[in-house]
Short mmCIF file of C-alpha atoms in Angstrom, two decimals:
data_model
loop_
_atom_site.label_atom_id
_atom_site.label_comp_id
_atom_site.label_asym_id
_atom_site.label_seq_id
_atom_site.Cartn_x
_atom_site.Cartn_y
_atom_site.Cartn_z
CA UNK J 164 8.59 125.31 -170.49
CA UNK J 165 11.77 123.91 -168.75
CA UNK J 166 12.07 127.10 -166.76
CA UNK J 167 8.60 126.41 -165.13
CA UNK J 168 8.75 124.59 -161.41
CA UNK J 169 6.77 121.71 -161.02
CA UNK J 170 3.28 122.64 -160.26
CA UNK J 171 2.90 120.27 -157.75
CA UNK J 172 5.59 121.94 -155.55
CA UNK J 173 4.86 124.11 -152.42
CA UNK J 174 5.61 127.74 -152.21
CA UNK J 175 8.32 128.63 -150.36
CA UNK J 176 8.65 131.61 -147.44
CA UNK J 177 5.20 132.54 -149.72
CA UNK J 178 6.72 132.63 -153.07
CA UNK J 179 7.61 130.50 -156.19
CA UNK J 180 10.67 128.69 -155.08
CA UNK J 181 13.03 129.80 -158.03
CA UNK J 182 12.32 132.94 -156.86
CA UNK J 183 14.73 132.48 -153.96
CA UNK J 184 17.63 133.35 -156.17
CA UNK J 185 17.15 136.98 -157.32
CA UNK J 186 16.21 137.59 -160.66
CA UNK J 187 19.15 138.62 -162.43
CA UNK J 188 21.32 135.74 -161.29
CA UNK J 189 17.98 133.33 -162.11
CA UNK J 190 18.23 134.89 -165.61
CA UNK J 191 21.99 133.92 -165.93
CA UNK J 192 21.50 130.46 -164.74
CA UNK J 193 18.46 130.31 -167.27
CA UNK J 194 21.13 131.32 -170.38
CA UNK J 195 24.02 128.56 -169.12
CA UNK J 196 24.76 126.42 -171.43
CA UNK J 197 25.30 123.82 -168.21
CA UNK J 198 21.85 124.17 -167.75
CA UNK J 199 20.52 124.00 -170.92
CA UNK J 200 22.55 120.93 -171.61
CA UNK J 201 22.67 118.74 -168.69
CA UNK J 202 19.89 120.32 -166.11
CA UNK J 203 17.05 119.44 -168.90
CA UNK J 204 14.46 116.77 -168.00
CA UNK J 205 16.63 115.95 -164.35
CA UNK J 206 14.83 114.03 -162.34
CA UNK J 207 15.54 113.43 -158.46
CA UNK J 208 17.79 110.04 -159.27
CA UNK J 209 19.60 111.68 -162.44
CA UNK J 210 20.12 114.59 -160.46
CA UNK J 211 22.38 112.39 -157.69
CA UNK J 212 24.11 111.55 -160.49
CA UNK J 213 24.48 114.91 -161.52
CA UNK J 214 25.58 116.30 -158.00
CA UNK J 215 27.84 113.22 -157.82
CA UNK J 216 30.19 114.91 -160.46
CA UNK J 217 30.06 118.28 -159.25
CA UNK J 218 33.82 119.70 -158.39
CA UNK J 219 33.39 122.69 -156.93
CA UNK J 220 31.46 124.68 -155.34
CA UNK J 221 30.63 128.62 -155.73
CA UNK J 222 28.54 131.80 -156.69
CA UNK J 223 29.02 133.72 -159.89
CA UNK J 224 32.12 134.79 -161.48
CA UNK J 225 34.05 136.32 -163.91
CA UNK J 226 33.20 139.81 -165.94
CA UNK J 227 30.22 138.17 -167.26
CA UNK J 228 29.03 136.74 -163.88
CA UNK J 229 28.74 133.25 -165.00
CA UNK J 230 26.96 130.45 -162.25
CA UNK J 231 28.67 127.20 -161.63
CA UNK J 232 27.18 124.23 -162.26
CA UNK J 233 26.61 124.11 -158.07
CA UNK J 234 23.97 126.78 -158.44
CA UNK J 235 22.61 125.50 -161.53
CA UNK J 236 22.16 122.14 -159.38
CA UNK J 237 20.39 124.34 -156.52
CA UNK J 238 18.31 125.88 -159.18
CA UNK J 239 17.02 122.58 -160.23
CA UNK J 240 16.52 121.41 -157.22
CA UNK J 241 14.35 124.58 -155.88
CA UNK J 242 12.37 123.49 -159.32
CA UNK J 243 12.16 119.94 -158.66
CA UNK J 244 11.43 119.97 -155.01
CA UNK J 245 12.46 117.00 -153.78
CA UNK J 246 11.65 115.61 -150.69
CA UNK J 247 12.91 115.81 -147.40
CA UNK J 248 14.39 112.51 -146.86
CA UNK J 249 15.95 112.55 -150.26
CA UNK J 250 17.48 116.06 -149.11
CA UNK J 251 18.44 114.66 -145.76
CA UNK J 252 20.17 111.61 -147.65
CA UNK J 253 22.25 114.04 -149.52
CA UNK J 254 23.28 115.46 -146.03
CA UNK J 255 24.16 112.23 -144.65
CA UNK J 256 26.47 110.18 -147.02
CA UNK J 257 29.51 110.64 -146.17
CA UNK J 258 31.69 109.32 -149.65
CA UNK J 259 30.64 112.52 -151.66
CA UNK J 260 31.69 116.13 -150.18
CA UNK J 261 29.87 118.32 -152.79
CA UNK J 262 26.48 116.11 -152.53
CA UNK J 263 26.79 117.31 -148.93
CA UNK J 264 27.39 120.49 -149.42
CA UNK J 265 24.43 120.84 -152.17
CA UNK J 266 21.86 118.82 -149.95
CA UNK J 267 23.52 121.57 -147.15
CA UNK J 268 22.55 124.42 -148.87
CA UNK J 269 19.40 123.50 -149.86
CA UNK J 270 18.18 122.68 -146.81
CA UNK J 271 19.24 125.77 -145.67
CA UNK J 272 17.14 127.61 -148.52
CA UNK J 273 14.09 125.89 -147.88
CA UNK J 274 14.01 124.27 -144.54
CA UNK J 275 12.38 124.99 -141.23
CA UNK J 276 14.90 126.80 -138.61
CA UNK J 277 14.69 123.53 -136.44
CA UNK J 278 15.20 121.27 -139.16
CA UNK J 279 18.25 123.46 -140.63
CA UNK J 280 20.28 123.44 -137.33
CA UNK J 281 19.74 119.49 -136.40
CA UNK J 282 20.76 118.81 -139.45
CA UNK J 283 23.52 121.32 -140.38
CA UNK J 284 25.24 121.53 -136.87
CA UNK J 285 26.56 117.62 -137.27
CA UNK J 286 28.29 118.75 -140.81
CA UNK J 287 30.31 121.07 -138.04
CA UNK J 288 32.75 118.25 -137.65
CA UNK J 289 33.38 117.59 -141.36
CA UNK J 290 36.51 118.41 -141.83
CA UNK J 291 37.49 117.81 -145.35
CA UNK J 292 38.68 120.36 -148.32
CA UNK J 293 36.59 121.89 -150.95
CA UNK J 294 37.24 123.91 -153.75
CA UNK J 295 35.85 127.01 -154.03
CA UNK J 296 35.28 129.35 -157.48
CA UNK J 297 36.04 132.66 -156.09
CA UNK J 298 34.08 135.66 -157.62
CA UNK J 299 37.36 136.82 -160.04
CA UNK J 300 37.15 132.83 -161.85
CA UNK J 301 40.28 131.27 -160.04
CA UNK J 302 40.04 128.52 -157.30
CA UNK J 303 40.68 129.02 -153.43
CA UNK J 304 40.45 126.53 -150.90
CA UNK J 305 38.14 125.98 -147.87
CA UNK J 306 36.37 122.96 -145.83
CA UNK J 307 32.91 121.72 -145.45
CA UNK J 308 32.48 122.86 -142.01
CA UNK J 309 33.70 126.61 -142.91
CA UNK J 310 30.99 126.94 -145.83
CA UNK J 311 28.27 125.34 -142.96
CA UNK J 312 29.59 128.28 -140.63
CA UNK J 313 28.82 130.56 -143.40
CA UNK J 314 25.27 129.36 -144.26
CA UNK J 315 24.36 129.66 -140.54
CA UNK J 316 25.99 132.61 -139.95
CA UNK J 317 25.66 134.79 -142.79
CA UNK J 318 23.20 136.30 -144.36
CA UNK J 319 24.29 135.97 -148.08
CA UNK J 320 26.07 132.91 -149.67
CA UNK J 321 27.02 132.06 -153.36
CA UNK J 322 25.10 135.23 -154.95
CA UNK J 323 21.66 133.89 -153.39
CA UNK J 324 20.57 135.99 -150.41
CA UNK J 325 19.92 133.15 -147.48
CA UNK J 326 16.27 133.51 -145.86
CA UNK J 327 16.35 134.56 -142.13
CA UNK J 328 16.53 132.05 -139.71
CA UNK J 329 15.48 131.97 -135.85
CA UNK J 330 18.65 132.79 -133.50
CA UNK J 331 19.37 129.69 -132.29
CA UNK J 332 19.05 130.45 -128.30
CA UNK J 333 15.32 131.59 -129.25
CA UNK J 334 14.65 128.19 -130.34
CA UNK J 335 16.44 126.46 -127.15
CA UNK J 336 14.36 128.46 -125.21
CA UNK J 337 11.36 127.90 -127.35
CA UNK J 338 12.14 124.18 -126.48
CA UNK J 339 12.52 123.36 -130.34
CA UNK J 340 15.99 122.38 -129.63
CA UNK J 341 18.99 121.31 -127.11
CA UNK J 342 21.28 123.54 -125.96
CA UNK J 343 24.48 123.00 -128.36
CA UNK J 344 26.78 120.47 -127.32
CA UNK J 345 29.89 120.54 -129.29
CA UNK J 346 32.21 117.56 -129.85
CA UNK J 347 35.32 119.63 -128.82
CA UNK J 348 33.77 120.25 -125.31
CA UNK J 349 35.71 117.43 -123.82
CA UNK J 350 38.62 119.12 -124.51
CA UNK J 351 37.89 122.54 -123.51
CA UNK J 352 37.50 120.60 -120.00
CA UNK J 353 40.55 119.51 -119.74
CA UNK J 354 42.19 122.78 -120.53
CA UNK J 355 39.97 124.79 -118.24
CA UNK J 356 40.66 122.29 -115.63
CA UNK J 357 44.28 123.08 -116.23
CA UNK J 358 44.36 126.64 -115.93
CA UNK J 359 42.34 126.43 -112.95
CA UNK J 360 44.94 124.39 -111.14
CA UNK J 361 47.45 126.82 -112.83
CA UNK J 362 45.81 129.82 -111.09
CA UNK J 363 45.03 127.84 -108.20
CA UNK J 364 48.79 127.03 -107.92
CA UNK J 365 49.80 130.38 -108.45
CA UNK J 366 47.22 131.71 -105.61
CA UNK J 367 48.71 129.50 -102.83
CA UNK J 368 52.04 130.36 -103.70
CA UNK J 369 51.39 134.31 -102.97
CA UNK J 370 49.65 132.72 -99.88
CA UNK J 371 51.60 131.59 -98.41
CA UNK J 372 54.11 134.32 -99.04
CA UNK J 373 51.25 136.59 -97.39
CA UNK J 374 51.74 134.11 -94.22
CA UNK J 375 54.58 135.52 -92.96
CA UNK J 376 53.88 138.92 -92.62
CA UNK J 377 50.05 138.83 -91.64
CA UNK J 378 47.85 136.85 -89.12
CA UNK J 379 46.09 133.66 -90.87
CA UNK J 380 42.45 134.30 -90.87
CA UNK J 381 42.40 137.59 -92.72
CA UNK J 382 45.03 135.58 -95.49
CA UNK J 383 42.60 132.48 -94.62
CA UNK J 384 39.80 134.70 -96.16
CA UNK J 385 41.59 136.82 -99.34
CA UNK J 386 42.38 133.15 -100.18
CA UNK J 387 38.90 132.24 -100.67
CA UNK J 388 38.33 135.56 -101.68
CA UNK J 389 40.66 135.32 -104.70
CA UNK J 390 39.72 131.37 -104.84
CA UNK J 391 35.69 132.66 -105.65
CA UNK J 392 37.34 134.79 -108.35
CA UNK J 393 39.56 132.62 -110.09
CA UNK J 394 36.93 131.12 -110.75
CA UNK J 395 34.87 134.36 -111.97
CA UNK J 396 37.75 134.96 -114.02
CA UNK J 397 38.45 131.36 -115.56
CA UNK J 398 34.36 131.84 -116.91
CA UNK J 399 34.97 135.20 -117.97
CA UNK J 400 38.65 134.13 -119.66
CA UNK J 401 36.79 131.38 -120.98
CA UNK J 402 35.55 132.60 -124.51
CA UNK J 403 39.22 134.00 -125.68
CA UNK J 404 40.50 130.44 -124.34
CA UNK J 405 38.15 128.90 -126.28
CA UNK J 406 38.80 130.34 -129.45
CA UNK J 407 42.22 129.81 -129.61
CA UNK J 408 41.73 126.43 -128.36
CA UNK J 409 39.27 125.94 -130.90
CA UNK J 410 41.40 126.89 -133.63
CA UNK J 411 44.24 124.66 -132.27
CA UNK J 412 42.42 121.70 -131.98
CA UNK J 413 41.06 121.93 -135.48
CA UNK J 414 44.33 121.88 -137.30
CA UNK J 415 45.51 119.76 -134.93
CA UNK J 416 42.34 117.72 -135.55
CA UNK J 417 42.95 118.42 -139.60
CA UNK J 418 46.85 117.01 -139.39
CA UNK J 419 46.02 113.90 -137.73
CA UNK J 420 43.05 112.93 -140.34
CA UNK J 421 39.77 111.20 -140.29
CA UNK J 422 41.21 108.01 -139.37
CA UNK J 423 42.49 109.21 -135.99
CA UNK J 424 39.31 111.56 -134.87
CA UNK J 425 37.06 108.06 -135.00
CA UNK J 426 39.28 106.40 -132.40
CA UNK J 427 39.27 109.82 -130.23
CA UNK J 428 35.23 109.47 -130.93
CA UNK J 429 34.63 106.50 -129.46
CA UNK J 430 37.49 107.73 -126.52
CA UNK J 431 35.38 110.18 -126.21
CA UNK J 432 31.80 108.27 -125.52
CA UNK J 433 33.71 105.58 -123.17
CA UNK J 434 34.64 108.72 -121.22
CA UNK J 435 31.16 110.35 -121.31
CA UNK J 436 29.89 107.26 -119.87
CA UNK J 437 31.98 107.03 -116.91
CA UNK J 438 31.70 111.19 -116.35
CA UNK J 439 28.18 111.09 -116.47
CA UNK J 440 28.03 113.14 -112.74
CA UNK J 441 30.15 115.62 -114.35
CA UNK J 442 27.57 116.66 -117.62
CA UNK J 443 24.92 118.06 -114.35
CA UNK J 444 27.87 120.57 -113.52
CA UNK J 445 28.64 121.34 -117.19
CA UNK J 446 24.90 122.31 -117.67
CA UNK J 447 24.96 125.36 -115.11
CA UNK J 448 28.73 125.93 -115.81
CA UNK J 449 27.31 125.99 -119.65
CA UNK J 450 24.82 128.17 -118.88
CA UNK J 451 27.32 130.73 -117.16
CA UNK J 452 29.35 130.62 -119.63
CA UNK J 453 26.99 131.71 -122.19
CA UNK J 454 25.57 134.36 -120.43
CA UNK J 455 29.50 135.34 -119.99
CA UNK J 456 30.00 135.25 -123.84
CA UNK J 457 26.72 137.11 -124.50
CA UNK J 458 28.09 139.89 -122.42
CA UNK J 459 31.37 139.74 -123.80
CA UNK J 460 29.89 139.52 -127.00
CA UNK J 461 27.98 142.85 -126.15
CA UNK J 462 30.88 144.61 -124.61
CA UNK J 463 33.04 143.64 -127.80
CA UNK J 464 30.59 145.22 -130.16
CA UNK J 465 29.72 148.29 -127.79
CA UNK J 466 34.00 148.53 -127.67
CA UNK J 467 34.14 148.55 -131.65
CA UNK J 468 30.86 151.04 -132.08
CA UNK J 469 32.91 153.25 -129.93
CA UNK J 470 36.25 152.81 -131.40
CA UNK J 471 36.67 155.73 -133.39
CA UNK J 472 35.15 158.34 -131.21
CA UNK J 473 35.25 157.74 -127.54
CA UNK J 474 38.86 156.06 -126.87
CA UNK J 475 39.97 159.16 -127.57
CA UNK J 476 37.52 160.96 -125.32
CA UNK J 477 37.88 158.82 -122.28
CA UNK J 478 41.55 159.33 -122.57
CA UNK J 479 41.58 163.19 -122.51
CA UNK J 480 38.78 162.38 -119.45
CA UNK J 481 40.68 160.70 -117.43
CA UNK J 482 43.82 163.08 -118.12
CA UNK J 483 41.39 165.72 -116.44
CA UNK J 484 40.42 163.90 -113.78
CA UNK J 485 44.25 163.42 -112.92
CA UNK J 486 44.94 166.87 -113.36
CA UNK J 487 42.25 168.01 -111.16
CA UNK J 488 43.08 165.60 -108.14
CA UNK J 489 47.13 167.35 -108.66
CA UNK J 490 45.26 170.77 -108.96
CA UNK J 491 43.66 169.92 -105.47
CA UNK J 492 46.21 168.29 -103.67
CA UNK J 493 48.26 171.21 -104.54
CA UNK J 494 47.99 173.86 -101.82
CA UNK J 495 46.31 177.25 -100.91
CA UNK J 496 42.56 177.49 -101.20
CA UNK J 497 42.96 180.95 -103.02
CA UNK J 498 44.70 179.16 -105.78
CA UNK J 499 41.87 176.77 -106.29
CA UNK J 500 39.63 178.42 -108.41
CA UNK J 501 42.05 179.67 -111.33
CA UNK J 502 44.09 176.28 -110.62
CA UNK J 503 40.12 174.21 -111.62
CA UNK J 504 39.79 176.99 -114.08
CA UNK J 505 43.25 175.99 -115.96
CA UNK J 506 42.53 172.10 -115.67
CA UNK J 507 39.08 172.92 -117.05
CA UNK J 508 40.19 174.62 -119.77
CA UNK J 509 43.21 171.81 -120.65
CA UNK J 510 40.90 169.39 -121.13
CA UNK J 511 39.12 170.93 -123.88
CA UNK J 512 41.80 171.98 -125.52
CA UNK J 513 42.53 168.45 -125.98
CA UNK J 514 39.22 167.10 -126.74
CA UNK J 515 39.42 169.82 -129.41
CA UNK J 516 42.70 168.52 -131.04
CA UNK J 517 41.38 165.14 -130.78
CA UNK J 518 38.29 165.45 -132.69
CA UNK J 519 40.53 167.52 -135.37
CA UNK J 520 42.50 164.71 -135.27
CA UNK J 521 39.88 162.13 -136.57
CA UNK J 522 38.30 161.38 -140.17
CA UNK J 523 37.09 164.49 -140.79
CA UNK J 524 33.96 163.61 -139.28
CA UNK J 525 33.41 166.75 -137.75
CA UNK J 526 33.95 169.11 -140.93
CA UNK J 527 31.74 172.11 -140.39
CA UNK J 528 29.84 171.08 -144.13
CA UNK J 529 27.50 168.81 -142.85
CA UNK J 530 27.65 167.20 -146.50
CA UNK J 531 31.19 166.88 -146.15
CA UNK J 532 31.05 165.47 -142.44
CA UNK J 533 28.77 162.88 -143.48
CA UNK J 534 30.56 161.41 -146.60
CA UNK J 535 33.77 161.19 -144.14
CA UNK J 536 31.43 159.32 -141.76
CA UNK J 537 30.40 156.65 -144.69
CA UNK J 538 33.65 156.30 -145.98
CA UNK J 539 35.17 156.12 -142.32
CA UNK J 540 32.60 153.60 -141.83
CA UNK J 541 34.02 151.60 -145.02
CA UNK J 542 37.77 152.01 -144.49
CA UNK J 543 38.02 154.38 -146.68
CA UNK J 544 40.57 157.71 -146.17
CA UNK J 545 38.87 160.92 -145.47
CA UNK J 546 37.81 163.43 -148.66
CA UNK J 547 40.43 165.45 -149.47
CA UNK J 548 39.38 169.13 -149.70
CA UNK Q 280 37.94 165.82 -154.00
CA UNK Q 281 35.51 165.59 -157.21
CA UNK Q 282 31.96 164.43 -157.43
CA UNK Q 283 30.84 161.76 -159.84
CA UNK Q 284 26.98 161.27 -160.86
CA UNK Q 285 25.83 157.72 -161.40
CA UNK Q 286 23.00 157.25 -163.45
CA UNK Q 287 20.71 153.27 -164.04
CA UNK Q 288 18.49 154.88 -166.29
CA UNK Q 289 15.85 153.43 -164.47
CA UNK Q 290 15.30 156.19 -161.46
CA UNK Q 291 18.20 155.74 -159.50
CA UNK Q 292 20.93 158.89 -159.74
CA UNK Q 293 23.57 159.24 -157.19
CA UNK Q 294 25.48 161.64 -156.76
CA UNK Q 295 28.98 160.60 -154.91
CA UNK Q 296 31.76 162.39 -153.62
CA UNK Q 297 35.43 160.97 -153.63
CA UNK Q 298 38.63 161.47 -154.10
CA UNK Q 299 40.54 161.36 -157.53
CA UNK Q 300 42.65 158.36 -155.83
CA UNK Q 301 40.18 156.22 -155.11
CA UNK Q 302 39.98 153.02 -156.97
CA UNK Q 303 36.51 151.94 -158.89
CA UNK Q 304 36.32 149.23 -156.06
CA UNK Q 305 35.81 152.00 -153.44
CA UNK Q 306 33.83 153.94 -155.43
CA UNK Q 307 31.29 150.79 -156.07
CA UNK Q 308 31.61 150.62 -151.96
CA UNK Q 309 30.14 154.38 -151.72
CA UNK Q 310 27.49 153.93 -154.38
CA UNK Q 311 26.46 150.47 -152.46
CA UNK Q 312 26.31 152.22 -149.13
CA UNK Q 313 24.04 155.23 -150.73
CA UNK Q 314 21.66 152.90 -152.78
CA UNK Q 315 21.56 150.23 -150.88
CA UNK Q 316 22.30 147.37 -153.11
CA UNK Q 317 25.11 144.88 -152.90
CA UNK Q 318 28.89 146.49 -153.57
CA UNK Q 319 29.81 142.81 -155.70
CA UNK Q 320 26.48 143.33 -157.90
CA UNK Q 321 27.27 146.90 -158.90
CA UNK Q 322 28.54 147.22 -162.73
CA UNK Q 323 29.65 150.73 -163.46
CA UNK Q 324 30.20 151.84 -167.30
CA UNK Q 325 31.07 154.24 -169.94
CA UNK Q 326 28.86 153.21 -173.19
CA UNK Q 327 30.64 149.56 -173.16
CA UNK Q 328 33.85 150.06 -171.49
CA UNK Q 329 33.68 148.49 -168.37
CA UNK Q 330 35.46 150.39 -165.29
CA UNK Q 331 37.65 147.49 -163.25
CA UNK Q 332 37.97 147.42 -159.77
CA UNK Q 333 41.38 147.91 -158.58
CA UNK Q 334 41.82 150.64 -161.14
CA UNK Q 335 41.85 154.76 -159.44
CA UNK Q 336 39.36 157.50 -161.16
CA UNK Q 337 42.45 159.42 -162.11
CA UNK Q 338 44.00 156.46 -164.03
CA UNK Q 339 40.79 156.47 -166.01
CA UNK Q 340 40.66 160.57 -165.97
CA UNK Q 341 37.19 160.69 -164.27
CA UNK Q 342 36.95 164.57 -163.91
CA UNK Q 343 34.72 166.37 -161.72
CA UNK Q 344 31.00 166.37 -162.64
CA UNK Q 345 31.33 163.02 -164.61
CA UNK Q 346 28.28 161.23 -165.37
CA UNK Q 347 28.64 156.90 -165.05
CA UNK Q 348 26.28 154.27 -166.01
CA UNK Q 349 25.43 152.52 -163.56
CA UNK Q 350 24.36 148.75 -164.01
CA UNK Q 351 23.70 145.58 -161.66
CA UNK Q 352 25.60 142.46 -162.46
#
């Protein structure tokens, strides 16, 4: 009856498109009273009218998990099916937020992974306040581009579990898409240029210092030396510099208004026209960089993986080691062997009151040791025996 | 620590150990992390009283042994 989708419409990722949304949140949108009232009969035209007096935006809430009338509207629309330019219209008007946001997440339900990032990656610089209906039925605040983050980030958004989408490198180096040129990249120049001169600065300051009490050449070369890995570490620097930046420039970018960022726009393209020579660098230096991040990136997660365990490890390892190289340095040869056998034994003893010291993890129960594990895992205290 | 048995009535029993100050919210946490479904879509009950999140098991004297329903929001 009114629950049915059009037949006409395609299947989507090989299934009825209402089944998207799981079926116990379907069967709460199905008993809204928003729905029954005003999602009856909607049409594609009545339905802009519709999304046109949405308010808010969120998944379920309250004790009884009731759906706002966003996901009704995304429930229609998966039963509808409009069309793609009527869904990329939605995206691109610019006078009403939540039609945006709607035509956002749809797209992002039933799009292509190509389509989803042209199209969603603009919204990035949308900078304007929605409400959202947080999961306990009172109102919180966020913006347009944070909910876009989310839908191309996470994996789950508003109580409907996103499909998976293609990472986004695999598609640049499919060729489906451009590398990602953000519009704050203009400004990340200018403050990497600036702590390059910074560092530079610094360097032939200690140079020169060096001058007096050395030959040239040999200063000549550490110069370069150190100049080659400035630069190493300005790339490497780069990411952390870039977040904070980031975050900087968009409240600074918030405070000033809409007004204000079109006249920096078109700034901006005047200046991308006469820097032209300069985009060639950015390319490899882009390319660097990313590489730089993905290791970072890797490194960061490898660092939190190990958190819990190995700091403590590595510390008592590198105690050892220390104590060994004063067990050595310390005289006789006949002395050596009980003097190893001592540092040997240290070592353990710490490792030992290390481990103790942790979650629990190691309680001789397996049972036991693996419930401290989860609840370690969850930031939870250990079982108390 | 005590150990609380969640039933759905529909072939999923857990059995979960905690402690007595844990709040409901942590205890949906452990229950998501040993079924596998979503913490936020877990209802947990006692005939119709519904357990709340930020409440602990020894506020709502959940003994030892203490069998839960367990529903999905």
């Amino acid at each position: 009856m009114a629950n049915r989708t059009d037949p006409a419409a395609k299947s989507i990722r090989g299934t009825n498109p209402q089944n998207l949304v799981e079926k116990i949140v379907r069967s709460k949108i199905y008993q809204n009273t928003y729905w029954k009232e005003q999602c009856f009969g909607l049409t594609a035209e009545t339905l802009v009218d519709k999304a046109m007096e949405l308010d808010h935006i969120g998944g379920t809430y309250g004790g009884n998990r009731k759906p706002t009338p966003f996901m009704c509207l995304v429930m229609k629309m998966l039963q509808i099916q409009p069309e793609k330019d009527i869904v990329v219209e939605f995206i691109k008007n610019d006078d009403y937020k939540y039609v945006r946001v709607l035509g956002a997440f749809y797209l992002r339900l039933t799009g292509i992974d190509s389509d989803i990032y042209r199209y969603l990656e603009p919204l990035y610089n949308d900078y304007r306040k929605v409400r959202l209906k947080s999961p306990e039925g009172n109102f919180t605040l966020t913006h347009v581009d944070e909910v876009i983050d989310e839908l191309l980030t996470k994996d789950y958004s508003y109580d409907i579990a996103l499909p998976r989408i293609k990472k986004r490198w695999t598609l640049e180096s499919l060729g489906a898409l451009d590398a990602r040129k953000s519009v704050l990249e203009d400004d990340f120049e200018e403050e990497e240029e600036k702590d390059e001169n910074e560092q530079d600065d610094l360097e032939e300051e200690v140079a020169h210092e060096k001058d007096y009490y050395q030959t040239r050449s040999p200063a000549r070369e550490r110069d370069r030396d150190r100049r080659r890995d400035s630069h190493r570490h300005s790339v490497v620097s780069f990411p952390f510099h870039r977040d904070r930046d980031y975050e900087r420039d968009r409240d600074y970018d918030r405070e000033r208004g809409r007004g204000r960022d079109r006249d920096r726009d078109r700034e901006r393209d005047r200046d991308r026209d006469r820097d032209r020579y300069r985009l060639r660098e950015e390319k490899d230096y882009g390319r660097e960089r990313e590489r730089d991040r993905e290791r970072e990136g890797r490194e960061r997660d490898r660092r939190d993986r190990d958190r819990g365990r190995r700091r403590s490890h590595s510390r008592s390892r590198s105690r050892s080691k220390d104590r060994k190289r004063h067990a050595r340095s310390s005289i006789s040869p006949r002395r050596h062997e009980p003097e190893d056998g001592s540092a040997r034994e240290e070592p353990k003893k710490k490792k030992e009151k290390n481990e103790k010291k942790d979650d629990g993890t190691d309680h001789p129960d397996p049972e036991i040791a693996e419930a401290n594990r989860i609840r370690a895992s969850l930031g939870l205290k250990p079982l108390k025996l | 620590m005590i150990e609380v048995v969640l039933n759905d009535r529909l072939g999923k029993k857990v059995r979960v150990k905690c402690n007595e100050d844990d709040t409901i919210g942590d205890l949906k946490k452990l229950v998501a992390a040993q079924t596998g479904t979503r913490a936020d879509k877990i209802r947990i009950q006692k005939w119709y009283t519904v357990y709340k999140d930020h409440i602990t098991l020894k506020d709502y004297e959940i003994h030892d042994g203490l069998g839960l329903e367990l529903y999905y929001n």
